[in-house]
PDB file of C-alpha atoms in Angstrom:
ATOM      1  CA  MET A   1      47.159 198.861 119.736  1.00 97.00           C
ATOM      2  CA  LEU A   2      47.687 195.530 117.977  1.00 98.00           C
ATOM      3  CA  PHE A   3      50.975 193.648 117.890  1.00 98.00           C
ATOM      4  CA  ALA A   4      52.055 190.575 115.936  1.00 98.00           C
ATOM      5  CA  ILE A   5      54.160 188.149 117.948  1.00 98.00           C
ATOM      6  CA  VAL A   6      55.958 185.677 115.679  1.00 98.00           C
ATOM      7  CA  ALA A   7      58.049 183.012 117.399  1.00 98.00           C
ATOM      8  CA  GLU A   8      60.144 180.264 115.823  1.00 98.00           C
ATOM      9  CA  ASP A   9      60.804 177.085 117.809  1.00 98.00           C
ATOM     10  CA  LYS A  10      64.331 175.854 118.375  1.00 98.00           C
ATOM     11  CA  PRO A  11      65.191 172.868 116.149  1.00 97.00           C
ATOM     12  CA  GLY A  12      64.149 169.549 117.683  1.00 96.00           C
ATOM     13  CA  ALA A  13      61.965 171.179 120.352  1.00 97.00           C
ATOM     14  CA  LEU A  14      58.646 169.477 119.552  1.00 97.00           C
ATOM     15  CA  GLU A  15      58.700 167.422 122.771  1.00 97.00           C
ATOM     16  CA  LEU A  16      59.275 170.569 124.839  1.00 98.00           C
ATOM     17  CA  ARG A  17      56.404 172.296 123.007  1.00 98.00           C
ATOM     18  CA  LEU A  18      54.041 169.386 123.653  1.00 97.00           C
ATOM     19  CA  ALA A  19      55.056 169.107 127.313  1.00 98.00           C
ATOM     20  CA  THR A  20      54.576 172.845 127.879  1.00 98.00           C
ATOM     21  CA  ARG A  21      51.354 173.177 125.868  1.00 98.00           C
ATOM     22  CA  PRO A  22      48.890 172.748 128.780  1.00 98.00           C
ATOM     23  CA  THR A  23      50.442 175.616 130.782  1.00 98.00           C
ATOM     24  CA  HIS A  24      50.776 177.708 127.606  1.00 98.00           C
ATOM     25  CA  LEU A  25      47.031 177.295 126.939  1.00 98.00           C
ATOM     26  CA  GLU A  26      46.208 178.103 130.585  1.00 98.00           C
ATOM     27  CA  TYR A  27      48.219 181.308 130.201  1.00 98.00           C
ATOM     28  CA  LEU A  28      46.417 182.256 126.989  1.00 98.00           C
ATOM     29  CA  ASP A  29      43.058 181.439 128.618  1.00 98.00           C
ATOM     30  CA  SER A  30      43.950 183.880 131.409  1.00 98.00           C
ATOM     31  CA  GLN A  31      44.777 186.572 128.832  1.00 98.00           C
ATOM     32  CA  VAL A  32      41.963 185.903 126.358  1.00 97.00           C
ATOM     33  CA  GLU A  33      40.747 189.524 126.419  1.00 98.00           C
ATOM     34  CA  LYS A  34      44.065 190.526 124.796  1.00 98.00           C
ATOM     35  CA  LEU A  35      44.007 187.861 122.055  1.00 98.00           C
ATOM     36  CA  VAL A  36      42.803 188.687 118.557  1.00 97.00           C
ATOM     37  CA  GLN A  37      44.213 185.556 116.930  1.00 96.00           C
ATOM     38  CA  ALA A  38      46.634 182.862 118.072  1.00 98.00           C
ATOM     39  CA  GLY A  39      47.919 179.517 116.915  1.00 98.00           C
ATOM     40  CA  PRO A  40      50.888 177.429 115.878  1.00 98.00           C
ATOM     41  CA  VAL A  41      52.859 177.643 112.652  1.00 97.00           C
ATOM     42  CA  LEU A  42      53.188 174.199 111.056  1.00 98.00           C
ATOM     43  CA  ASP A  43      56.099 172.537 109.282  1.00 97.00           C
ATOM     44  CA  ALA A  44      55.859 170.539 106.035  1.00 96.00           C
ATOM     45  CA  GLU A  45      54.692 167.484 108.026  1.00 96.00           C
ATOM     46  CA  GLY A  46      51.921 169.430 109.755  1.00 97.00           C
ATOM     47  CA  LYS A  47      53.725 169.552 113.127  1.00 97.00           C
ATOM     48  CA  PRO A  48      53.922 172.775 115.152  1.00 98.00           C
ATOM     49  CA  CYS A  49      57.232 174.621 114.750  1.00 98.00           C
ATOM     50  CA  GLY A  50      56.398 178.125 115.964  1.00 98.00           C
ATOM     51  CA  SER A  51      53.643 180.475 117.046  1.00 98.00           C
ATOM     52  CA  VAL A  52      51.810 183.516 115.733  1.00 98.00           C
ATOM     53  CA  LEU A  53      49.763 185.686 118.058  1.00 98.00           C
ATOM     54  CA  ILE A  54      47.970 188.933 117.331  1.00 98.00           C
ATOM     55  CA  VAL A  55      47.463 190.683 120.656  1.00 98.00           C
ATOM     56  CA  GLU A  56      46.029 193.933 121.944  1.00 98.00           C
ATOM     57  CA  ALA A  57      48.580 195.726 124.125  1.00 98.00           C
ATOM     58  CA  GLU A  58      49.077 199.265 125.389  1.00 98.00           C
ATOM     59  CA  ASP A  59      52.521 199.593 123.818  1.00 98.00           C
ATOM     60  CA  GLN A  60      55.605 197.681 122.655  1.00 98.00           C
ATOM     61  CA  ALA A  61      56.766 197.105 126.236  1.00 98.00           C
ATOM     62  CA  ALA A  62      53.409 195.561 127.195  1.00 98.00           C
ATOM     63  CA  ALA A  63      53.489 193.295 124.126  1.00 98.00           C
ATOM     64  CA  GLU A  64      57.016 192.216 125.033  1.00 98.00           C
ATOM     65  CA  ALA A  65      55.926 191.493 128.618  1.00 98.00           C
ATOM     66  CA  PHE A  66      52.979 189.464 127.319  1.00 98.00           C
ATOM     67  CA  ALA A  67      55.319 187.369 125.149  1.00 98.00           C
ATOM     68  CA  ALA A  68      57.924 186.958 127.906  1.00 98.00           C
ATOM     69  CA  ALA A  69      55.303 185.659 130.363  1.00 98.00           C
ATOM     70  CA  ASP A  70      54.213 182.887 127.975  1.00 98.00           C
ATOM     71  CA  PRO A  71      55.227 179.492 129.397  1.00 98.00           C
ATOM     72  CA  TYR A  72      56.644 178.555 125.981  1.00 98.00           C
ATOM     73  CA  ALA A  73      59.068 181.483 126.202  1.00 98.00           C
ATOM     74  CA  GLN A  74      59.872 180.750 129.839  1.00 98.00           C
ATOM     75  CA  ALA A  75      60.636 177.106 128.961  1.00 98.00           C
ATOM     76  CA  GLY A  76      63.146 178.227 126.329  1.00 98.00           C
ATOM     77  CA  LEU A  77      61.149 176.857 123.392  1.00 98.00           C
ATOM     78  CA  PHE A  78      61.831 179.698 120.971  1.00 98.00           C
ATOM     79  CA  ALA A  79      64.948 180.269 118.890  1.00 98.00           C
ATOM     80  CA  ARG A  80      63.743 183.804 118.118  1.00 98.00           C
ATOM     81  CA  THR A  81      60.724 186.000 118.661  1.00 98.00           C
ATOM     82  CA  THR A  82      59.743 189.100 116.710  1.00 98.00           C
ATOM     83  CA  ILE A  83      57.195 191.585 118.038  1.00 98.00           C
ATOM     84  CA  ARG A  84      55.952 194.356 115.772  1.00 98.00           C
ATOM     85  CA  PRO A  85      52.971 196.711 115.646  1.00 98.00           C
ATOM     86  CA  PHE A  86      50.213 195.292 113.442  1.00 98.00           C
ATOM     87  CA  ARG A  87      47.479 197.026 111.475  1.00 97.00           C
ATOM     88  CA  GLN A  88      44.422 194.850 110.853  1.00 95.00           C
ATOM     89  CA  VAL A  89      42.892 195.585 107.444  1.00 96.00           C
ATOM     90  CA  TYR A  90      40.544 192.585 107.102  1.00 95.00           C
ATOM     91  CA  ALA A  91      38.528 190.701 109.731  1.00 90.00           C
ATOM     92  CA  GLY A  92      35.509 188.455 109.479  1.00 89.00           C
ATOM     93  CA  GLY A  93      35.411 188.725 105.700  1.00 93.00           C
ATOM     94  CA  GLN A  94      35.225 192.529 105.824  1.00 95.00           C
ATOM     95  CA  ARG A  95      37.736 195.241 104.973  1.00 96.00           C
ATOM     96  CA  LEU A  96      38.145 197.464 108.002  1.00 92.00           C
ATOM     97  CA  GLY A  97      39.870 200.408 106.446  1.00 76.00           C
TER      98      GLY A  97
END
């Protein structure tokens, strides 16, 4: 099942994000089989201010565990995180259903 993980950085946390990024990417690299899409949300200046991940997980609890294990979350980067089931309708320029 797919889940959308949407996380908003705490105000003024860009330095923490940049310092934690290498371990965050190592974590995602170790979980790549679960990733459908992932990347930062950008502010008006083009700087990262949050994250969006679409992940494959067995259930809500597994998606929550995935998000909690992210070094960004463990470093306290996020002001809030929302995790919801996601239905993919388009991918690769094609409608799926």
